[in-house]
Coordinates of C-alpha atoms in Angstrom, one line a residue:
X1 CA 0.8 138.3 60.6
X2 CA 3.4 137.3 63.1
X3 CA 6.4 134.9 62.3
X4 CA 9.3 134.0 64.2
X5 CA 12.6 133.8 62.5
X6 CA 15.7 132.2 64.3
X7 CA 18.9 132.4 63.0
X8 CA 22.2 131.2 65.2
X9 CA 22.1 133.5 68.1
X10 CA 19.1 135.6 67.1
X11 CA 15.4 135.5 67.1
X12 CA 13.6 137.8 65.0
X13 CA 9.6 138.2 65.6
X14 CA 8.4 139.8 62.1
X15 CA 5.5 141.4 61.7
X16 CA 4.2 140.9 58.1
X17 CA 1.0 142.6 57.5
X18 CA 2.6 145.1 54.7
X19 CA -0.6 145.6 52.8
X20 CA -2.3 147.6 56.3
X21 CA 1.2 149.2 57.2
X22 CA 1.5 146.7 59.6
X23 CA -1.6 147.5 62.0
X24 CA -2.3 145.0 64.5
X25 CA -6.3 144.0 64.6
X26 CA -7.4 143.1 68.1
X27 CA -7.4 139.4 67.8
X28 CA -3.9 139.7 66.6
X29 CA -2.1 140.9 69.7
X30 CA -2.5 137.2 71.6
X31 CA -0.5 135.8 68.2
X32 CA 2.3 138.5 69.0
X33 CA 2.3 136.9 73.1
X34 CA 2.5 133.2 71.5
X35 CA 5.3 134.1 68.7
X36 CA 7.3 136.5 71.6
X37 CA 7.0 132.6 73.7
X38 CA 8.4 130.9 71.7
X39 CA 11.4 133.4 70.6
X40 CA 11.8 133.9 74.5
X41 CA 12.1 129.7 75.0
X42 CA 14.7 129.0 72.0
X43 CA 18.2 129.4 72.4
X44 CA 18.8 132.7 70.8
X45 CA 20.5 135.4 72.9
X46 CA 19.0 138.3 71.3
X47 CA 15.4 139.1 70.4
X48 CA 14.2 141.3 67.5
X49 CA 11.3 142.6 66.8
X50 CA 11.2 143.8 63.0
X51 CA 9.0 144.4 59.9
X52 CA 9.2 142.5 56.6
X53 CA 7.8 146.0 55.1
X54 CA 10.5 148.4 54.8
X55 CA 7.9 151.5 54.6
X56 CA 6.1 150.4 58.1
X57 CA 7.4 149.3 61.5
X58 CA 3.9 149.0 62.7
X59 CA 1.0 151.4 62.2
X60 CA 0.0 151.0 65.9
X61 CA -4.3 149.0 66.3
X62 CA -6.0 148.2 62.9
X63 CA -8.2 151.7 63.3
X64 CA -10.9 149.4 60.8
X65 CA -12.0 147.8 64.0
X66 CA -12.3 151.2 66.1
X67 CA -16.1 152.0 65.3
X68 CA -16.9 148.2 66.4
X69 CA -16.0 149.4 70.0
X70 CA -18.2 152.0 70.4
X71 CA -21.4 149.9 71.6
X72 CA -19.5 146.6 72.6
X73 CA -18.0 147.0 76.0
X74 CA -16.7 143.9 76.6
X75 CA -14.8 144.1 73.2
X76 CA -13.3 147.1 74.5
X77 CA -12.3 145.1 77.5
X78 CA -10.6 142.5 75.4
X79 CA -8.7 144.9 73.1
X80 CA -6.9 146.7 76.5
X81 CA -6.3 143.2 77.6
X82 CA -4.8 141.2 75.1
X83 CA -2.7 144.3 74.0
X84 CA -1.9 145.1 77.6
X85 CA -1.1 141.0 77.9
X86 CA 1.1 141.0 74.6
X87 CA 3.6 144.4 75.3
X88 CA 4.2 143.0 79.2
X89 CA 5.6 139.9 77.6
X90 CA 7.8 141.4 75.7
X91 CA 8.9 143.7 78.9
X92 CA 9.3 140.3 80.9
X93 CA 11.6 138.3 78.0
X94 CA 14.6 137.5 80.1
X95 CA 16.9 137.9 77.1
X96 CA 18.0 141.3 75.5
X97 CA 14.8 142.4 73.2
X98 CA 15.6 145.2 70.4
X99 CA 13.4 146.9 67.7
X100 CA 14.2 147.7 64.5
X101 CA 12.6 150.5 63.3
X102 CA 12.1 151.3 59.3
X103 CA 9.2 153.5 58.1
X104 CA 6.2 154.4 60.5
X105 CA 5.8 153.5 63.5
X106 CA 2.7 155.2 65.1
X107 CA 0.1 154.8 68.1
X108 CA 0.3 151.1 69.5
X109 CA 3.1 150.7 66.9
X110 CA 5.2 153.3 69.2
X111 CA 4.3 150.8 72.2
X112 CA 5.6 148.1 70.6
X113 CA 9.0 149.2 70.1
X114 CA 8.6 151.0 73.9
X115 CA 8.3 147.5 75.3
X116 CA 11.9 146.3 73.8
X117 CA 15.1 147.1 76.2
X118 CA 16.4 149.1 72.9
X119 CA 15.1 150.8 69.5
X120 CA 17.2 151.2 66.6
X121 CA 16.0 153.0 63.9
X122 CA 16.9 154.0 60.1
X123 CA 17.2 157.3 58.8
X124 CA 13.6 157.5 57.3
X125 CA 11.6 156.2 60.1
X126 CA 9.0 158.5 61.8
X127 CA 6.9 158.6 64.8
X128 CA 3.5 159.6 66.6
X129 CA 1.4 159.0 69.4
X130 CA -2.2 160.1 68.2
X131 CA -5.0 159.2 70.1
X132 CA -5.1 162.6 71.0
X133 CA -6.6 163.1 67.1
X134 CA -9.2 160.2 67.7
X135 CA -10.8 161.1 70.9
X136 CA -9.2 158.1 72.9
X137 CA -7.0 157.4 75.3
X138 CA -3.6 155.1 75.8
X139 CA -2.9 152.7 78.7
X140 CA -0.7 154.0 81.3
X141 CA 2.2 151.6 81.5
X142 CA 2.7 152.4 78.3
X143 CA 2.4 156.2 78.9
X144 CA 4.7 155.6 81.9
X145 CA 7.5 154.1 79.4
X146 CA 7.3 156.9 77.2
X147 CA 7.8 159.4 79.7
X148 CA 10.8 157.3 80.8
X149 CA 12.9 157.4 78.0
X150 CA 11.9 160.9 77.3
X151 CA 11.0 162.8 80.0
X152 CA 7.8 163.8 81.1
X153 CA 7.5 167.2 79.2
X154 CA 8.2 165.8 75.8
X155 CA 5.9 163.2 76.6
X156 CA 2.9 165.6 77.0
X157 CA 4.7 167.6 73.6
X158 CA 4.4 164.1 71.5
X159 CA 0.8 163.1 73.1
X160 CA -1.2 166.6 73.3
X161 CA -0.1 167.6 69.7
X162 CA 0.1 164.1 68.2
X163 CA 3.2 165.6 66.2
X164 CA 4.9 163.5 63.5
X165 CA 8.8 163.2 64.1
X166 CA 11.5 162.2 62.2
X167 CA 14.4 159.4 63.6
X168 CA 16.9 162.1 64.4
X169 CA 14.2 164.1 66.7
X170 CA 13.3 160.6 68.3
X171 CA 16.9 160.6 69.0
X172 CA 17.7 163.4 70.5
X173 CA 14.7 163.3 72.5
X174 CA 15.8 159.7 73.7
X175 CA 12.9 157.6 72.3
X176 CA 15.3 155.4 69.7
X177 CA 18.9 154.8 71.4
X178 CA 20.4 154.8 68.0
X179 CA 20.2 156.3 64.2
X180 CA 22.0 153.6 61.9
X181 CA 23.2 154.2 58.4
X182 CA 21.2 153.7 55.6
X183 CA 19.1 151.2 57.4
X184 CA 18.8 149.7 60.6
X185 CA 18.3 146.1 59.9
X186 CA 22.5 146.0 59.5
X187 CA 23.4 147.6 62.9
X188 CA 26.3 146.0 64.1
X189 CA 25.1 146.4 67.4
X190 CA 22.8 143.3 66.3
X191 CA 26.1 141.3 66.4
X192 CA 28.1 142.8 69.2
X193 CA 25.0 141.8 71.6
X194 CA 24.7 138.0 70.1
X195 CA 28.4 137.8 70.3
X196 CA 28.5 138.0 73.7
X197 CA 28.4 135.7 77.0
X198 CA 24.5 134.3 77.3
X199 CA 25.1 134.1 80.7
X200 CA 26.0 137.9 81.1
X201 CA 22.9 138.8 78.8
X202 CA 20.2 136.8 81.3
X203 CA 22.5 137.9 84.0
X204 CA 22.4 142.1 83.2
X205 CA 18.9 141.7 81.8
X206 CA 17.7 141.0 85.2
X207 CA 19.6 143.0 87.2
X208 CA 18.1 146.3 85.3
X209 CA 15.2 144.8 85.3
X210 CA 15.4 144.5 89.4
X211 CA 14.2 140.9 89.0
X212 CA 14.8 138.8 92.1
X213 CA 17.6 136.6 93.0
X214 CA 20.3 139.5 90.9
X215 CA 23.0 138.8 93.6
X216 CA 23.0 135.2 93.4
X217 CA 23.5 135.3 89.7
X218 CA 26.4 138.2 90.1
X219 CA 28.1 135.2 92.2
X220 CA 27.4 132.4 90.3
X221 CA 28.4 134.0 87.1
X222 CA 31.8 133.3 88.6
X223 CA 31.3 129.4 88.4
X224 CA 29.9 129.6 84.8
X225 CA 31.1 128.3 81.7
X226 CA 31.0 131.6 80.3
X227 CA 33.0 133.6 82.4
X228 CA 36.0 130.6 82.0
X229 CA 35.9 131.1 77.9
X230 CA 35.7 135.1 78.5
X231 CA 38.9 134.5 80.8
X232 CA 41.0 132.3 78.4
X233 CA 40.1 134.2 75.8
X234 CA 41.1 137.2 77.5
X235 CA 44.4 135.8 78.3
X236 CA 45.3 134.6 75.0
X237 CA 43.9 137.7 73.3
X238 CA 41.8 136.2 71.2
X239 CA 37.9 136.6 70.6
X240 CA 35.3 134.4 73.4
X241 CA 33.5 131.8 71.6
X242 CA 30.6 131.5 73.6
X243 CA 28.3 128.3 73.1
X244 CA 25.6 129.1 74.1

């Protein structure tokens, strides 16, 4: 249900599973770790996680294979792992990771997108966290993102009343970054951030991050082949050609 797509500069892991809205059974989420691999070792500067279903981002766990974890602990064990495994990934890709979000994009679905550095979404997408309406739980890093982005008291709103809310709400509460258009798989910010130095990219990415070895990069950035096509181009005032 996973497919990687790489086009120039960008590599786009879709999630193609329209038929189920895009929920991710559990032996699934080890296919997402291998396709986010391989889009983190190619030699794209920007990774995308998108839907090939317009109507659904991601539904969040195939609920189907809920009741199967009532009696079988050790399944239980491997759904929290391989999940856990598969969103920590896509924190650790050392390149710029963005979702695009059209349609729903509930439970697990919301971790997904939580894991990229950015979430863009069109004007119809929506969003909940529901496990509150299930009687389960939800992992705590994941719970620690969401409070992140948007505080700690809209986190509890969104968890205890497993409320449905529409892209502009996610926005202003600081869950999506940005609202684009009509849709959100044209964003130009897709192509501002794959036009730039790949150097820079690796270089900030780990530096927010707080990833060791940040200054030696700030000072070897100075020595790269980047920075000397940013600075011609600069000069001439024309637009860098990076190569990549």
């Amino acid at each position: 249900m996973f497919r990687l797509e790489l086009e120039g500069p960008v590599a786009r892991v879709v999630i193609d599973r329209g038929e189920k809205r895009n929920a991710i059974p559990i032996g699934q989420w080890s296919a997402l770790e291998k396709t986010v691999n391989e889009a983190a070792a190619s030699d794209a500067r920007l990774v995308i996680i998108t839907s090939a279903d317009p109507m659904s981002f991601c539904a969040g766990a195939d609920l189907s294979e809920m009741p199967g974890l009532i009696d079988d602990v050790k399944k239980r064990h491997i759904f929290r792992g391989a999940m856990t495994s598969a969103l920590a990934r896509i924190r650790a890709v050392n390149k710029p990771t963005l979702a695009i979000v059209e349609g729903g994009c509930f439970g697990a679905g919301v971790s997904l997108a939580m894991a990229c550095d950015m979430r863009i979404a069109g004007p119809k997408s929506t969003y909940a966290i529901t496990p509150a309406r299930f009687g389960i739980s939800y992992p705590q890093p994941d719970l620690a993102r969401l409070a992140e982005l948007v505080g700690p008291g809209q986190a509890a709103r969104l968890l205890f009343t497993a409320t449905f809310i529409d892209a502009e709400e996610a926005h202003r509460i600081g869950l999506v970054e940005m609202v684009c258009g009509q849709a959100a798989t044209g964003c130009d910010i897709i192509d501002s951030i794959a036009g730039n130095a790949p150097y820079s990219l690796y270089a900030l990415k780990a530096t927010l991050a707080g990833r060791f070895g940040v200054d030696k990069r700030f000072d070897d950035a100075f020595a790269s082949a980047d920075f000397q096509e940013g600075w011609k181009a600069f000069r001439s005032g024309r637009k860098p050609d990076f190569a990549g």
